[in-house]
Amino acid sequence: MYKNEMSFEAALEPGVITQSILISLAIDQGPKGEAGRLFLQDGIELDKLKEIRIEFLNILNIDFLWVLKGLVKLTLSHNIIERIKNLDELVHLRELDLSFNHIKVMENLNNLAQLEILLLFSNEITVVQGIDNLSKLTILNIGKNKIANWEHVAYLRDFKALRSLNMCENPCAEIDGYTDYVFAFIPQLLYYQYRMIPEDARQSAIEKHYRVICNLEEIKAKKQAEITLQQEFEEKLRLLTASYVEYLDKDYLFQEMFVSDKDGKVLNRITKETQEIFEKYRESFSAICNELCELGLQEHKKRTEVILPFEVAVNESEENMQDESRKIVDEMLERKIVIFADIKDAVEALIEAEGDAAGEIAEKTKRLFNEFNYLLQNTRNRLMSKELVLHKQLEELNKVFKTNMTDIVNSFLEAARLIFSRLRDAEAEYNDSLNMAVLRHISGFCEDASVPVHLINQCGDKDTLAFTLATSHDIHLQIIDKRERRMINRLDDWLKEYIGQLITNETKRCRQHILEISHFFRSQEEEFNTLSVPQQLNITDIELDDVAML
């Protein structure tokens, strides 16, 4: 029977999802009767469909479904689909049925974060995977596939919303103890193979696998603790980087100095005295670094306390100007309505008027035209004036901010330079102390007992020792100097970029607003020029000079 079905499927041409098919299915599956008539009357809007069934159509590829952006339930069962794809746009999907297809891999499902029901019964899947983001998954039916191992049980344990699981007719489900394993390791399950899990069976399974569950919980807790520590480290690193003192906490800089200083490492391990000198140096150096780190955090806070009120002041100034400008424009538009209405009435009266009456109406109409022209000019001037005032205010704010922030940054850099100078002093002190300790050690060797072979290259004699210490000292100073330059350059670059961006933003904002004002009044003038005026009313001689006389 199964072979006959396969032969029948193979004989059919693969179906293709098209707009016409979707519309046809929407009509066929839509409401009937009066509701159906209204449904068709309003027109088929595919992006507003909530549910559709695309079954028994020999569909090979999932395609063209991005037009169904509002879809909540999608059925694609009983087709010949081989790959799950092109579903990323269906972000509102809550139920997806892909049963009775030829799918081998669970893929391209992670974007369906709202999915609650996933049906994959009767496919060719071997591994449960690719659904990590489906935190709302409640029902999973993946029965009659080719899943052989039990690894998916631990995987599904993390899906806290999962309440129903079907794994029947998979090789894994045929192995003794599998059901108990599922009951024990997925405690949130209420139904297995669509049957409620008896509480006594669950408890029995948990007791049977108690030790393994405890180990699993310990591993999970340890992993979570590691994740938490990593997140805390990354968050602290982000703050330290924003403060320009990243990797200056603890002994990161100290360790960096000895990464490429192999001879220096040898010297500080020669005797107990050299080891003590090294440890004392590490402690004092790290303490100075931590002091610099704390200073950086304090200065970052100080800069933030200046930046936030500055940005608030700028935003408030812009919002106040916008509010005032809006009121001015609203007043103009209100007056415009009245003037246009009067012009319309006057023009209509002028058409029928004769003699002196016509002349009086014509003069009145000209005055109305002049009044509106004056209204436009006056409103434009007021808006431009406010914009220029705001621009000067913001430029002044930027200058004050630049002065204050430059002082803050320079003060920080001056203090930082002094601390870096202390680091160099500590390095020089360590170098001298190590020199004396090693000299005492090698002077203790008599003529018959020479310096050990493994120390010949570092301190075979005084000259060799002096060269080794000088090289080590230079390496350390280069690391310290490089870190100091990095801090200074990054902070200087930030200040220049921030100040430059303020100027750029204000220039752009001012130009944009002036363009908006010009465009608005151009549109008003165009509307004004479209007014229908009788030929006997000559308004071509109305110039801006007439407006100025009002």
Coordinates of C-alpha atoms in Angstrom, one line a residue:
M1 CA 0.0 0.0 0.0
Y2 CA 2.8 2.4 1.0
K3 CA 4.7 1.6 -2.3
N4 CA 1.6 2.3 -4.3
E5 CA 1.1 5.7 -2.6
M6 CA 4.8 6.6 -3.3
S7 CA 4.3 5.6 -7.0
F8 CA 1.2 7.7 -7.2
E9 CA 3.0 10.7 -5.6
A10 CA 6.0 10.3 -8.0
A11 CA 3.6 10.3 -11.0
L12 CA 2.3 13.7 -10.1
E13 CA 4.0 16.9 -11.0
P14 CA 5.1 18.9 -7.9
G15 CA 2.7 21.6 -7.0
V16 CA 3.6 25.3 -6.7
I17 CA 2.2 27.8 -4.2
T18 CA 0.9 30.8 -6.1
Q19 CA -1.2 33.9 -5.4
S20 CA -4.2 32.4 -7.3
I21 CA -4.0 29.2 -5.3
L22 CA -3.9 31.1 -2.0
I23 CA -6.9 33.2 -3.0
S24 CA -8.8 30.1 -4.2
L25 CA -8.1 28.3 -0.9
A26 CA -9.0 31.4 1.1
I27 CA -12.4 31.6 -0.6
D28 CA -13.0 27.8 -0.3
Q29 CA -12.0 27.8 3.4
G30 CA -13.6 31.2 4.2
P31 CA -16.9 31.8 5.9
K32 CA -20.1 30.7 4.2
G33 CA -23.6 32.2 3.9
E34 CA -24.0 35.9 4.6
A35 CA -20.7 36.1 6.3
G36 CA -19.1 34.6 3.2
R37 CA -20.8 37.1 1.0
L38 CA -19.4 40.0 3.1
F39 CA -16.0 38.3 3.1
L40 CA -15.9 38.3 -0.7
Q41 CA -17.5 41.7 -1.0
D42 CA -14.6 43.3 1.1
G43 CA -12.1 41.6 -1.2
I44 CA -9.4 39.0 -0.3
E45 CA -6.5 40.6 1.5
L46 CA -3.9 37.9 1.9
D47 CA -1.9 39.8 4.4
K48 CA -4.9 39.8 6.8
L49 CA -5.7 36.0 6.6
K50 CA -5.4 34.3 10.0
E51 CA -5.6 30.7 8.9
I52 CA -5.1 28.6 5.7
R53 CA -4.8 24.9 4.8
I54 CA -2.5 23.9 1.9
E55 CA -3.0 20.1 1.9
F56 CA -2.9 17.3 -0.7
L57 CA -1.5 19.6 -3.4
N58 CA 1.8 17.8 -3.9
I59 CA 3.7 20.9 -2.8
L60 CA 7.5 20.4 -3.0
N61 CA 8.8 23.8 -2.0
I62 CA 7.4 26.2 0.6
D63 CA 7.2 29.5 -1.2
F64 CA 5.2 32.7 -1.7
L65 CA 3.9 32.5 1.9
W66 CA 5.5 35.9 2.8
V67 CA 2.3 37.5 1.6
L68 CA 0.5 35.9 4.5
K69 CA 2.1 38.2 7.1
G70 CA -0.8 38.0 9.5
L71 CA -1.1 34.2 9.5
V72 CA -1.7 32.6 12.8
K73 CA -2.4 29.0 11.8
L74 CA -0.7 27.2 8.8
T75 CA -1.3 23.7 7.6
L76 CA 1.0 22.2 5.0
S77 CA 0.4 18.5 5.7
H78 CA 0.1 15.7 3.1
N79 CA 2.5 17.2 0.6
I80 CA 6.0 16.2 -0.6
I81 CA 7.9 19.0 1.2
E82 CA 11.6 18.1 1.7
R83 CA 12.9 21.3 3.4
I84 CA 11.5 23.8 5.9
K85 CA 12.2 27.3 4.5
N86 CA 10.7 30.7 3.6
L87 CA 8.7 31.0 6.8
D88 CA 10.6 33.8 8.4
E89 CA 8.0 36.5 7.6
L90 CA 5.3 34.6 9.4
V91 CA 6.2 36.0 12.8
H92 CA 2.7 35.8 14.2
L93 CA 2.3 32.1 13.5
R94 CA 1.1 30.1 16.5
E95 CA 0.3 26.8 14.9
L96 CA 2.3 25.0 12.1
D97 CA 1.4 21.6 10.7
L98 CA 4.0 20.0 8.4
S99 CA 2.9 16.4 9.0
F100 CA 3.0 13.7 6.2
N101 CA 5.9 15.2 4.2
H102 CA 9.5 14.2 3.4
I103 CA 11.3 16.6 5.8
K104 CA 14.7 15.3 7.0
V105 CA 16.0 18.3 9.0
M106 CA 14.3 20.7 11.5
E107 CA 15.5 24.0 10.3
N108 CA 14.6 27.7 9.7
L109 CA 12.0 27.7 12.6
N110 CA 13.8 29.9 15.1
N111 CA 12.2 33.1 13.8
L112 CA 8.7 31.8 14.7
A113 CA 9.0 32.9 18.3
Q114 CA 5.2 32.9 18.8
L115 CA 4.8 29.3 17.8
E116 CA 2.8 27.2 20.3
I117 CA 2.0 24.1 18.3
L118 CA 4.4 22.3 16.0
L119 CA 3.3 19.1 14.2
L120 CA 5.9 17.1 12.2
F121 CA 4.3 13.7 12.3
S122 CA 5.3 11.2 9.7
N123 CA 8.5 12.7 8.2
E124 CA 12.1 11.6 7.9
I125 CA 13.7 13.6 10.8
T126 CA 16.6 12.0 12.7
V127 CA 17.5 14.8 15.2
V128 CA 15.3 17.2 17.3
Q129 CA 17.0 20.6 16.8
G130 CA 16.6 24.1 15.5
I131 CA 13.8 25.3 17.7
D132 CA 15.9 26.9 20.5
N133 CA 14.0 30.2 20.3
L134 CA 10.5 28.7 20.5
S135 CA 10.0 29.4 24.2
K136 CA 6.2 29.4 23.9
L137 CA 6.1 25.9 22.3
T138 CA 3.3 23.9 24.1
I139 CA 2.6 21.0 21.8
L140 CA 5.2 19.1 19.8
N141 CA 4.2 16.1 17.7
I142 CA 7.2 14.5 16.0
G143 CA 5.9 10.9 15.9
K144 CA 6.7 8.5 13.1
N145 CA 10.1 9.8 12.2
K146 CA 13.6 8.3 12.3
I147 CA 14.8 9.6 15.7
A148 CA 17.0 6.8 17.3
N149 CA 18.9 8.3 20.3
W150 CA 17.6 9.9 23.5
E151 CA 19.5 13.1 23.3
H152 CA 16.4 15.1 22.4
V153 CA 15.0 14.4 25.9
A154 CA 17.6 16.6 27.6
Y155 CA 17.1 19.2 24.8
L156 CA 13.4 19.4 25.3
R157 CA 13.8 19.7 29.1
D158 CA 14.6 23.4 28.6
F159 CA 11.2 24.1 26.9
K160 CA 9.4 25.2 30.0
A161 CA 6.0 25.8 28.2
L162 CA 6.0 22.3 26.7
R163 CA 2.9 20.4 27.9
S164 CA 2.3 17.7 25.2
L165 CA 4.8 15.5 23.4
N166 CA 4.3 12.7 20.9
M167 CA 7.3 10.5 19.9
C168 CA 5.4 7.3 18.9
E169 CA 6.7 5.1 16.1
N170 CA 10.3 6.5 16.4
P171 CA 13.1 4.0 16.9
C172 CA 14.0 5.7 20.3
A173 CA 10.5 5.0 21.6
E174 CA 10.8 1.3 21.0
I175 CA 13.6 0.9 23.6
D176 CA 12.7 -0.2 27.1
G177 CA 12.8 2.6 29.6
Y178 CA 12.3 5.5 27.1
T179 CA 8.9 6.5 28.5
D180 CA 10.2 6.6 32.1
Y181 CA 13.2 8.7 30.8
V182 CA 10.8 11.2 29.2
F183 CA 8.6 11.4 32.3
A184 CA 11.6 11.9 34.6
F185 CA 13.6 14.4 32.5
I186 CA 10.7 16.6 31.1
P187 CA 8.7 17.2 34.3
Q188 CA 6.7 20.0 32.7
L189 CA 5.0 17.6 30.4
L190 CA 1.3 16.9 31.2
Y191 CA 0.6 14.7 28.1
Y192 CA 2.6 12.0 26.3
Q193 CA 1.2 10.7 23.1
Y194 CA -1.9 12.7 23.8
R195 CA -2.6 10.8 27.1
M196 CA -2.3 12.4 30.5
I197 CA 0.8 11.3 32.4
P198 CA -0.2 9.5 35.7
E199 CA 1.4 11.2 38.7
D200 CA 2.5 7.9 40.2
A201 CA 4.2 7.0 36.9
R202 CA 6.0 10.3 36.9
Q203 CA 7.2 10.0 40.5
S204 CA 8.4 6.4 39.9
A205 CA 10.4 7.6 36.9
I206 CA 11.9 10.5 38.8
E207 CA 13.0 8.1 41.6
K208 CA 14.5 5.7 39.1
H209 CA 16.6 8.5 37.5
Y210 CA 17.1 10.6 40.7
R211 CA 20.9 10.6 40.7
V212 CA 21.2 11.4 37.0
I213 CA 18.7 14.2 37.4
C214 CA 20.7 15.6 40.3
N215 CA 23.9 15.5 38.3
L216 CA 22.1 17.2 35.4
E217 CA 20.8 19.9 37.6
E218 CA 24.3 20.5 39.1
I219 CA 25.8 20.7 35.6
K220 CA 23.0 23.1 34.5
A221 CA 23.5 25.3 37.7
K222 CA 27.3 25.4 37.1
K223 CA 26.7 26.3 33.4
Q224 CA 24.3 29.0 34.4
A225 CA 26.7 30.4 37.0
E226 CA 29.4 30.5 34.3
I227 CA 27.0 32.3 32.0
T228 CA 26.2 34.8 34.7
L229 CA 29.8 35.4 35.5
Q230 CA 30.6 35.9 31.8
Q231 CA 27.7 38.3 31.5
E232 CA 28.9 40.3 34.5
F233 CA 32.4 40.4 33.1
E234 CA 31.1 41.6 29.7
E235 CA 28.9 44.2 31.4
K236 CA 31.8 45.4 33.5
L237 CA 34.1 45.4 30.5
R238 CA 31.6 47.6 28.6
L239 CA 31.6 50.1 31.4
L240 CA 35.4 50.1 31.8
T241 CA 35.8 50.5 28.0
A242 CA 33.4 53.5 28.0
S243 CA 35.5 54.8 30.9
Y244 CA 38.8 54.3 28.8
V245 CA 40.3 52.0 31.5
E246 CA 39.5 48.6 30.1
Y247 CA 41.8 45.8 31.4
L248 CA 43.4 48.2 34.0
D249 CA 41.5 46.5 36.8
K250 CA 43.2 43.5 38.6
D251 CA 46.6 42.6 37.1
Y252 CA 45.9 42.5 33.4
L253 CA 48.4 45.2 32.5
F254 CA 51.0 43.6 34.8
Q255 CA 50.6 40.2 33.1
E256 CA 50.8 41.8 29.7
M257 CA 54.3 43.2 30.5
F258 CA 55.7 39.7 31.0
V259 CA 54.1 38.0 28.1
S260 CA 57.0 38.7 25.8
D261 CA 59.6 39.1 28.5
K262 CA 60.9 35.5 28.9
D263 CA 64.3 36.5 30.4
G264 CA 62.5 38.7 32.9
K265 CA 60.4 35.7 34.0
V266 CA 63.5 33.7 34.5
L267 CA 65.2 36.4 36.7
N268 CA 62.2 36.8 39.0
R269 CA 62.2 33.1 39.8
I270 CA 65.9 32.7 40.6
T271 CA 65.7 32.8 44.4
K272 CA 63.1 33.2 47.1
E273 CA 64.2 36.9 47.4
T274 CA 63.6 37.6 43.7
Q275 CA 60.2 35.9 44.0
E276 CA 59.3 38.1 46.9
I277 CA 60.4 41.2 45.1
F278 CA 58.3 40.1 42.1
E279 CA 55.2 39.5 44.2
K280 CA 55.6 42.8 46.0
Y281 CA 56.0 44.5 42.6
R282 CA 52.9 42.8 41.2
E283 CA 50.8 43.9 44.2
S284 CA 52.0 47.5 44.1
F285 CA 51.6 47.8 40.3
S286 CA 48.1 46.2 40.3
A287 CA 47.1 48.6 43.2
I288 CA 48.1 51.6 41.1
C289 CA 46.3 50.2 38.1
N290 CA 43.1 49.7 40.2
E291 CA 43.5 53.3 41.4
L292 CA 43.6 54.4 37.7
C293 CA 40.6 52.2 37.0
E294 CA 38.6 53.8 39.8
L295 CA 39.6 57.3 38.6
G296 CA 38.4 56.4 35.1
L297 CA 35.0 55.2 36.4
Q298 CA 34.6 58.4 38.4
E299 CA 35.5 60.6 35.5
H300 CA 33.1 58.6 33.2
K301 CA 30.3 59.3 35.8
K302 CA 31.3 63.0 35.8
R303 CA 31.2 63.2 32.0
T304 CA 27.8 61.5 32.0
E305 CA 26.5 64.0 34.6
V306 CA 27.4 66.8 32.2
I307 CA 26.2 65.2 29.0
L308 CA 22.7 64.2 30.2
P309 CA 21.5 67.7 31.3
F310 CA 23.1 69.2 28.2
E311 CA 21.1 66.8 26.0
V312 CA 18.0 67.5 28.0
A313 CA 18.5 71.3 27.6
V314 CA 19.0 70.9 23.8
N315 CA 15.9 68.7 23.4
E316 CA 13.8 71.0 25.5
S317 CA 14.9 74.1 23.5
E318 CA 14.0 72.3 20.2
E319 CA 10.7 71.1 21.5
N320 CA 9.8 74.6 22.9
M321 CA 10.6 76.1 19.5
Q322 CA 8.5 73.5 17.7
D323 CA 5.6 74.2 20.0
E324 CA 5.8 77.9 19.5
S325 CA 6.2 77.5 15.8
R326 CA 3.2 75.2 15.7
K327 CA 1.1 77.8 17.4
I328 CA 2.2 80.5 15.0
V329 CA 1.4 78.3 12.0
D330 CA -2.0 77.4 13.5
E331 CA -2.9 81.0 14.0
M332 CA -1.9 81.7 10.4
L333 CA -4.0 78.8 9.1
E334 CA -7.0 79.9 11.1
R335 CA -6.8 83.4 9.7
K336 CA -6.2 81.9 6.2
I337 CA -9.5 80.1 6.4
V338 CA -11.3 83.4 7.1
I339 CA -9.5 85.3 4.4
F340 CA -10.1 82.6 1.8
A341 CA -13.8 82.5 2.7
D342 CA -14.0 86.3 2.4
I343 CA -12.2 86.2 -1.0
K344 CA -14.6 83.5 -2.2
D345 CA -17.6 85.5 -1.2
A346 CA -16.2 88.7 -2.7
V347 CA -15.4 87.0 -6.0
E348 CA -18.8 85.5 -6.2
A349 CA -20.4 88.9 -5.5
L350 CA -18.1 90.6 -8.0
I351 CA -19.3 88.4 -10.8
E352 CA -22.9 89.8 -10.5
A353 CA -22.0 93.3 -9.3
E354 CA -21.9 96.4 -11.7
G355 CA -20.7 100.0 -11.6
D356 CA -19.5 101.5 -8.3
A357 CA -20.5 98.4 -6.4
A358 CA -18.2 96.3 -8.5
G359 CA -15.4 98.7 -8.0
E360 CA -15.8 98.6 -4.2
I361 CA -15.9 94.8 -4.2
A362 CA -12.8 94.7 -6.4
E363 CA -10.9 97.0 -4.0
K364 CA -12.0 94.8 -1.0
T365 CA -10.8 91.7 -2.8
K366 CA -7.4 93.3 -3.5
R367 CA -7.2 94.2 0.2
L368 CA -7.9 90.6 1.1
F369 CA -5.2 89.4 -1.3
N370 CA -2.8 91.9 0.2
E371 CA -3.7 90.9 3.7
F372 CA -3.1 87.2 3.0
N373 CA 0.2 88.1 1.3
Y374 CA 1.2 90.1 4.4
L375 CA 0.1 87.2 6.6
L376 CA 2.4 84.8 4.8
Q377 CA 5.4 87.2 4.9
N378 CA 4.8 88.0 8.6
T379 CA 4.5 84.4 9.6
R380 CA 7.5 83.4 7.6
N381 CA 9.6 86.1 9.2
R382 CA 8.4 85.1 12.7
L383 CA 9.3 81.5 12.1
M384 CA 12.7 82.3 10.6
S385 CA 13.5 84.7 13.4
K386 CA 12.7 82.0 16.0
E387 CA 14.8 79.5 14.1
L388 CA 17.8 81.9 14.0
V389 CA 17.4 82.6 17.7
L390 CA 17.3 78.9 18.5
H391 CA 20.3 78.3 16.3
K392 CA 22.4 80.9 18.1
Q393 CA 21.2 79.5 21.5
L394 CA 22.2 76.0 20.6
E395 CA 25.6 77.2 19.1
E396 CA 26.2 78.9 22.4
L397 CA 25.2 75.8 24.4
N398 CA 27.6 73.7 22.3
K399 CA 30.4 76.2 23.0
V400 CA 29.8 76.1 26.7
F401 CA 29.6 72.3 26.6
K402 CA 32.8 72.1 24.6
T403 CA 34.6 74.3 27.2
N404 CA 33.3 72.4 30.2
M405 CA 33.9 68.9 28.7
T406 CA 37.4 69.9 27.5
D407 CA 38.3 71.0 31.0
I408 CA 36.9 67.7 32.5
V409 CA 38.8 65.6 30.0
N410 CA 42.1 67.5 30.4
S411 CA 41.8 67.2 34.2
F412 CA 41.3 63.5 33.9
L413 CA 44.2 63.0 31.5
E414 CA 46.5 65.1 33.7
A415 CA 45.6 62.9 36.7
A416 CA 46.0 59.7 34.5
R417 CA 49.5 60.8 33.4
L418 CA 50.6 61.2 37.0
I419 CA 49.4 57.7 37.7
F420 CA 51.1 56.3 34.7
S421 CA 54.2 58.1 35.9
R422 CA 53.9 56.2 39.2
L423 CA 53.7 52.9 37.3
R424 CA 57.0 53.8 35.5
D425 CA 58.5 54.6 38.9
A426 CA 57.3 51.3 40.3
E427 CA 58.9 49.5 37.3
A428 CA 62.2 51.3 37.9
E429 CA 62.2 50.5 41.6
Y430 CA 61.5 46.8 40.8
N431 CA 64.3 46.7 38.2
D432 CA 66.8 48.1 40.7
S433 CA 65.7 45.8 43.5
L434 CA 65.9 42.8 41.2
N435 CA 69.3 43.8 40.0
M436 CA 70.7 44.0 43.5
A437 CA 69.1 40.6 44.5
V438 CA 70.5 38.8 41.4
L439 CA 73.9 40.4 41.9
R440 CA 74.0 39.1 45.5
H441 CA 73.0 35.7 44.2
I442 CA 75.6 35.4 41.5
S443 CA 78.4 36.9 43.6
G444 CA 77.9 34.0 46.0
F445 CA 79.4 31.6 43.4
C446 CA 83.1 31.0 43.9
E447 CA 85.6 30.6 41.1
D448 CA 85.2 26.8 41.1
A449 CA 81.4 27.0 41.2
S450 CA 80.2 29.0 38.2
V451 CA 76.7 30.3 37.5
P452 CA 74.2 27.5 36.6
V453 CA 74.0 26.7 32.9
H454 CA 70.3 27.6 32.7
L455 CA 71.1 31.1 34.0
I456 CA 74.1 31.8 31.8
N457 CA 72.1 33.7 29.1
Q458 CA 70.4 35.9 31.7
C459 CA 73.0 36.6 34.3
G460 CA 76.3 34.8 33.5
D461 CA 78.1 38.0 34.5
K462 CA 77.4 41.6 35.5
D463 CA 77.3 42.8 31.9
T464 CA 74.9 40.1 30.8
L465 CA 72.7 40.8 33.8
A466 CA 72.7 44.6 33.1
F467 CA 71.7 43.9 29.4
T468 CA 69.0 41.5 30.5
L469 CA 67.5 43.9 33.0
A470 CA 67.7 46.9 30.6
T471 CA 65.9 44.9 27.9
S472 CA 63.3 43.7 30.4
H473 CA 62.9 47.3 31.7
D474 CA 62.4 48.6 28.1
I475 CA 59.8 46.0 27.3
H476 CA 57.8 46.9 30.4
L477 CA 58.0 50.7 29.8
Q478 CA 56.9 50.2 26.2
I479 CA 53.8 48.4 27.4
I480 CA 53.0 51.1 30.0
D481 CA 53.6 53.9 27.4
K482 CA 51.5 52.2 24.8
R483 CA 48.6 51.8 27.3
E484 CA 48.9 55.5 28.2
R485 CA 48.9 56.7 24.6
R486 CA 45.9 54.4 23.9
M487 CA 43.9 56.1 26.7
I488 CA 44.9 59.6 25.7
N489 CA 44.3 59.1 22.0
R490 CA 40.9 57.4 22.5
L491 CA 39.6 60.0 24.8
D492 CA 40.9 62.9 22.6
D493 CA 39.3 61.2 19.6
W494 CA 36.0 60.8 21.5
L495 CA 35.9 64.5 22.5
K496 CA 36.7 65.7 19.0
E497 CA 34.1 63.4 17.4
Y498 CA 31.4 64.2 20.0
I499 CA 31.9 68.0 19.6
G500 CA 32.1 67.7 15.8
Q501 CA 28.9 65.7 15.8
L502 CA 27.1 68.3 17.8
I503 CA 28.1 71.0 15.3
T504 CA 27.1 68.8 12.4
N505 CA 23.8 67.8 13.9
E506 CA 22.9 71.4 14.7
T507 CA 23.8 72.6 11.2
K508 CA 21.8 69.8 9.7
R509 CA 18.8 70.5 12.0
C510 CA 18.8 74.2 11.2
R511 CA 19.1 73.7 7.5
Q512 CA 16.3 71.1 7.5
H513 CA 14.0 73.3 9.5
I514 CA 14.6 76.3 7.2
L515 CA 13.9 74.0 4.2
E516 CA 10.7 72.9 5.9
I517 CA 9.6 76.5 6.5
S518 CA 10.4 77.4 2.9
H519 CA 8.6 74.4 1.5
F520 CA 5.5 75.1 3.7
F521 CA 5.2 78.7 2.5
R522 CA 5.9 77.8 -1.1
S523 CA 2.9 75.4 -0.9
Q524 CA 0.8 78.2 0.7
E525 CA 1.7 80.6 -2.1
E526 CA 0.9 77.9 -4.7
E527 CA -2.5 77.4 -3.1
F528 CA -3.0 81.2 -3.0
N529 CA -2.2 81.5 -6.7
T530 CA -4.7 78.8 -7.7
L531 CA -7.6 80.9 -6.4
S532 CA -10.2 81.6 -9.2
V533 CA -10.3 85.3 -10.0
P534 CA -12.6 87.0 -12.5
Q535 CA -10.8 88.8 -15.4
Q536 CA -12.2 92.2 -14.5
L537 CA -10.2 92.0 -11.2
N538 CA -6.6 92.8 -12.1
I539 CA -4.4 91.7 -9.2
T540 CA -1.2 91.4 -11.2
D541 CA -0.1 94.7 -9.8
I542 CA -0.2 93.5 -6.2
E543 CA 3.4 93.5 -5.2
L544 CA 5.3 93.0 -2.0
D545 CA 5.6 96.9 -1.8
D546 CA 1.8 97.0 -1.4
V547 CA 2.1 94.6 1.5
A548 CA 4.8 96.8 3.2
M549 CA 2.4 99.7 3.1
L550 CA -0.2 97.9 5.3

